[in-house]
Amino acid sequence: MRSRVTLVLAVVAVLLGAGLLVPAAYARLAGDAASGGSGGGSVAAPAPTPPAPPTLAAGPVTVDFKGEFFSWALMDRESGEISGSKNLASTSSTESMIKAWFAADYLRQLGDRPLPAERRKQIAAAIRDSNDDAANALYGAVGRAATIKRMVGTCKLTDTKPGNVPGYVGWWSFTRMSPRDAARLGDCIADGTAAGPRWTKLLLDEMSKVRGSTAAKDQKARSGGGRWGIIDGLPQSIVDQGPVSMKNGWTPLNYDGNWHVSCLAVTDRWSLAVMLRYPLKSGLNYGAQICASVATQLVTPQPGAALKVPQRPAGKL
């Protein structure tokens, strides 16, 4: 009798031991699976994706502008999309902004021939110092009014027309262009269409070396400082990505009592144009500040913006 009771108790003990072993083993296996089989109790967090470098992108722009005309356009050079103000197809005078095209047209027609030293100096002067005499020499070399027609065809512009201001017929500075077309012109220069494959780098390099401020000491009768506007609205994080090529145009005109200011800047990623007409009493620096403000508002992401990390609801994986 005692032996039978002992046997029964032994069987019960075995069964109980097996019942306890199975849940413990299952729990251990589950823990190993969750930790990659290492036996640890934590999971390594995935490495954070580095944020995209800042750029200019379509977005709202608000300025307290007091004047006759304000318009802007931004081209995303990767997609070709153009955004901007509602009147981005309306036109104003290019002023000296168009000098970049005269240089491009000359260089493209030059092709593989060597660049004469005198023309090289004229291109540098027309771009870096916005020198009118150098620009006039290039304008004559590319056929005067014929170059405007080539610009429209070569860069596929849709709103641009020769200037027709009474008393100033034929003046290249009064060429009518929209900010939309100016952004296209910047892209046309940067992608090599305007100046051709051999000379595009030279032209963009000259446009990155524009110098001089809006100060009276930098503004001469036949040339002027033109490094202001869009470039002043860019954070260092964009400037450091590579050269910003630019060409501004600006003239105080008595015939309508306005400053005519045209700002253009282009990089590998975008082309931005801002065009203005406003009262002479406001001064050149006013227009430069408006151009800078547009650029600043289009910076994406905005400098100092906090990185938003999605939060999981408590208790959920």
PDB file of C-alpha atoms in Angstrom, residues 40-159:
ATOM      1  CA  GLY A  40      19.000  41.038 -23.307  1.00  0.00           C
ATOM      2  CA  GLY A  41      15.832  42.861 -22.411  1.00  0.00           C
ATOM      3  CA  SER A  42      16.113  45.992 -24.648  1.00  0.00           C
ATOM      4  CA  VAL A  43      15.796  46.810 -28.358  1.00  0.00           C
ATOM      5  CA  ALA A  44      18.260  49.200 -30.050  1.00  0.00           C
ATOM      6  CA  ALA A  45      16.507  52.333 -31.376  1.00  0.00           C
ATOM      7  CA  PRO A  46      16.883  52.906 -35.130  1.00  0.00           C
ATOM      8  CA  ALA A  47      19.383  55.575 -36.098  1.00  0.00           C
ATOM      9  CA  PRO A  48      17.628  58.905 -36.728  1.00  0.00           C
ATOM     10  CA  THR A  49      17.368  60.013 -40.338  1.00  0.00           C
ATOM     11  CA  PRO A  50      19.495  63.135 -40.833  1.00  0.00           C
ATOM     12  CA  PRO A  51      17.389  66.169 -41.809  1.00  0.00           C
ATOM     13  CA  ALA A  52      17.484  67.324 -45.421  1.00  0.00           C
ATOM     14  CA  PRO A  53      19.750  70.345 -45.976  1.00  0.00           C
ATOM     15  CA  PRO A  54      17.849  73.654 -46.014  1.00  0.00           C
ATOM     16  CA  THR A  55      16.734  75.042 -49.345  1.00  0.00           C
ATOM     17  CA  LEU A  56      14.193  77.463 -50.793  1.00  0.00           C
ATOM     18  CA  ALA A  57      10.759  75.971 -51.359  1.00  0.00           C
ATOM     19  CA  ALA A  58       7.274  77.172 -52.250  1.00  0.00           C
ATOM     20  CA  GLY A  59       5.487  78.861 -49.374  1.00  0.00           C
ATOM     21  CA  PRO A  60       3.582  81.955 -48.280  1.00  0.00           C
ATOM     22  CA  VAL A  61       5.317  85.332 -48.488  1.00  0.00           C
ATOM     23  CA  THR A  62       4.089  88.462 -46.764  1.00  0.00           C
ATOM     24  CA  VAL A  63       5.786  91.847 -47.046  1.00  0.00           C
ATOM     25  CA  ASP A  64       4.725  95.320 -46.012  1.00  0.00           C
ATOM     26  CA  PHE A  65       5.378  96.726 -49.481  1.00  0.00           C
ATOM     27  CA  LYS A  66       4.589 100.314 -50.351  1.00  0.00           C
ATOM     28  CA  GLY A  67       4.934 100.827 -54.081  1.00  0.00           C
ATOM     29  CA  GLU A  68       3.539 100.301 -57.548  1.00  0.00           C
ATOM     30  CA  PHE A  69       4.694  96.745 -58.322  1.00  0.00           C
ATOM     31  CA  PHE A  70       5.819  93.737 -56.297  1.00  0.00           C
ATOM     32  CA  SER A  71       6.118  90.228 -57.715  1.00  0.00           C
ATOM     33  CA  TRP A  72       8.257  87.151 -57.193  1.00  0.00           C
ATOM     34  CA  ALA A  73       8.737  83.643 -58.591  1.00  0.00           C
ATOM     35  CA  LEU A  74      10.690  80.611 -57.406  1.00  0.00           C
ATOM     36  CA  MET A  75      11.686  77.654 -59.596  1.00  0.00           C
ATOM     37  CA  ASP A  76      12.470  74.294 -58.044  1.00  0.00           C
ATOM     38  CA  ARG A  77      15.233  73.302 -60.444  1.00  0.00           C
ATOM     39  CA  GLU A  78      14.885  69.600 -59.662  1.00  0.00           C
ATOM     40  CA  SER A  79      11.189  69.404 -60.599  1.00  0.00           C
ATOM     41  CA  GLY A  80      10.902  72.470 -62.839  1.00  0.00           C
ATOM     42  CA  GLU A  81       7.899  73.681 -60.840  1.00  0.00           C
ATOM     43  CA  ILE A  82       7.445  77.443 -60.526  1.00  0.00           C
ATOM     44  CA  SER A  83       5.603  79.047 -57.613  1.00  0.00           C
ATOM     45  CA  GLY A  84       5.224  82.656 -56.607  1.00  0.00           C
ATOM     46  CA  SER A  85       2.956  85.634 -56.185  1.00  0.00           C
ATOM     47  CA  LYS A  86      -0.395  85.755 -57.967  1.00  0.00           C
ATOM     48  CA  ASN A  87       1.046  88.260 -60.465  1.00  0.00           C
ATOM     49  CA  LEU A  88       4.225  86.253 -61.212  1.00  0.00           C
ATOM     50  CA  ALA A  89       3.508  86.591 -64.960  1.00  0.00           C
ATOM     51  CA  SER A  90       3.260  90.407 -64.830  1.00  0.00           C
ATOM     52  CA  THR A  91       6.249  92.327 -66.138  1.00  0.00           C
ATOM     53  CA  SER A  92       8.629  95.061 -65.093  1.00  0.00           C
ATOM     54  CA  SER A  93      11.925  96.329 -66.518  1.00  0.00           C
ATOM     55  CA  THR A  94      14.955  94.079 -66.109  1.00  0.00           C
ATOM     56  CA  GLU A  95      17.474  96.914 -65.730  1.00  0.00           C
ATOM     57  CA  SER A  96      20.981  95.456 -65.293  1.00  0.00           C
ATOM     58  CA  MET A  97      19.738  91.957 -64.488  1.00  0.00           C
ATOM     59  CA  ILE A  98      19.737  91.252 -68.235  1.00  0.00           C
ATOM     60  CA  LYS A  99      23.512  91.787 -68.470  1.00  0.00           C
ATOM     61  CA  ALA A 100      23.973  88.152 -67.449  1.00  0.00           C
ATOM     62  CA  TRP A 101      22.211  87.141 -70.653  1.00  0.00           C
ATOM     63  CA  PHE A 102      24.465  89.308 -72.875  1.00  0.00           C
ATOM     64  CA  ALA A 103      27.492  87.505 -71.447  1.00  0.00           C
ATOM     65  CA  ALA A 104      25.813  84.114 -71.874  1.00  0.00           C
ATOM     66  CA  ASP A 105      24.757  84.815 -75.466  1.00  0.00           C
ATOM     67  CA  TYR A 106      28.267  85.920 -76.406  1.00  0.00           C
ATOM     68  CA  LEU A 107      29.888  82.877 -74.792  1.00  0.00           C
ATOM     69  CA  ARG A 108      27.495  80.403 -76.394  1.00  0.00           C
ATOM     70  CA  GLN A 109      28.142  81.840 -79.841  1.00  0.00           C
ATOM     71  CA  LEU A 110      31.872  81.777 -79.134  1.00  0.00           C
ATOM     72  CA  GLY A 111      31.684  77.998 -78.774  1.00  0.00           C
ATOM     73  CA  ASP A 112      35.065  76.261 -78.648  1.00  0.00           C
ATOM     74  CA  ARG A 113      37.068  79.281 -79.805  1.00  0.00           C
ATOM     75  CA  PRO A 114      39.323  80.985 -77.245  1.00  0.00           C
ATOM     76  CA  LEU A 115      37.858  83.865 -75.264  1.00  0.00           C
ATOM     77  CA  PRO A 116      39.571  87.160 -76.212  1.00  0.00           C
ATOM     78  CA  ALA A 117      41.134  88.926 -73.252  1.00  0.00           C
ATOM     79  CA  GLU A 118      39.170  92.120 -73.876  1.00  0.00           C
ATOM     80  CA  ARG A 119      35.839  90.269 -73.918  1.00  0.00           C
ATOM     81  CA  ARG A 120      36.861  88.436 -70.771  1.00  0.00           C
ATOM     82  CA  LYS A 121      37.364  91.763 -69.028  1.00  0.00           C
ATOM     83  CA  GLN A 122      34.025  93.056 -70.313  1.00  0.00           C
ATOM     84  CA  ILE A 123      32.177  90.013 -68.987  1.00  0.00           C
ATOM     85  CA  ALA A 124      33.791  90.372 -65.563  1.00  0.00           C
ATOM     86  CA  ALA A 125      33.039  94.112 -65.421  1.00  0.00           C
ATOM     87  CA  ALA A 126      29.434  93.747 -66.633  1.00  0.00           C
ATOM     88  CA  ILE A 127      28.671  91.018 -64.097  1.00  0.00           C
ATOM     89  CA  ARG A 128      30.796  91.782 -61.030  1.00  0.00           C
ATOM     90  CA  ASP A 129      30.455  95.573 -61.127  1.00  0.00           C
ATOM     91  CA  SER A 130      27.364  95.947 -63.355  1.00  0.00           C
ATOM     92  CA  ASN A 131      29.403  98.204 -65.653  1.00  0.00           C
ATOM     93  CA  ASP A 132      27.204  99.777 -68.347  1.00  0.00           C
ATOM     94  CA  ASP A 133      30.004 100.383 -70.845  1.00  0.00           C
ATOM     95  CA  ALA A 134      31.099  96.754 -70.718  1.00  0.00           C
ATOM     96  CA  ALA A 135      27.470  95.621 -71.070  1.00  0.00           C
ATOM     97  CA  ASN A 136      26.960  97.902 -74.077  1.00  0.00           C
ATOM     98  CA  ALA A 137      30.027  96.377 -75.755  1.00  0.00           C
ATOM     99  CA  LEU A 138      28.654  92.870 -75.238  1.00  0.00           C
ATOM    100  CA  TYR A 139      25.179  93.963 -76.370  1.00  0.00           C
ATOM    101  CA  GLY A 140      26.666  95.245 -79.622  1.00  0.00           C
ATOM    102  CA  ALA A 141      28.701  92.064 -80.088  1.00  0.00           C
ATOM    103  CA  VAL A 142      25.590  89.858 -79.886  1.00  0.00           C
ATOM    104  CA  GLY A 143      23.483  91.828 -82.357  1.00  0.00           C
ATOM    105  CA  ARG A 144      21.694  94.326 -80.125  1.00  0.00           C
ATOM    106  CA  ALA A 145      17.901  93.777 -80.324  1.00  0.00           C
ATOM    107  CA  ALA A 146      18.406  90.349 -81.910  1.00  0.00           C
ATOM    108  CA  THR A 147      19.816  89.063 -78.635  1.00  0.00           C
ATOM    109  CA  ILE A 148      16.505  89.726 -76.844  1.00  0.00           C
ATOM    110  CA  LYS A 149      14.683  87.535 -79.355  1.00  0.00           C
ATOM    111  CA  ARG A 150      17.300  84.798 -78.910  1.00  0.00           C
ATOM    112  CA  MET A 151      16.903  84.974 -75.152  1.00  0.00           C
ATOM    113  CA  VAL A 152      13.154  84.419 -75.445  1.00  0.00           C
ATOM    114  CA  GLY A 153      13.606  81.443 -77.773  1.00  0.00           C
ATOM    115  CA  THR A 154      16.639  79.877 -76.132  1.00  0.00           C
ATOM    116  CA  CYS A 155      15.272  80.015 -72.589  1.00  0.00           C
ATOM    117  CA  LYS A 156      11.624  79.414 -73.552  1.00  0.00           C
ATOM    118  CA  LEU A 157      10.350  82.633 -72.006  1.00  0.00           C
ATOM    119  CA  THR A 158       6.652  83.416 -72.331  1.00  0.00           C
ATOM    120  CA  ASP A 159       6.148  86.928 -70.933  1.00  0.00           C
TER     121      ASP A 159
END
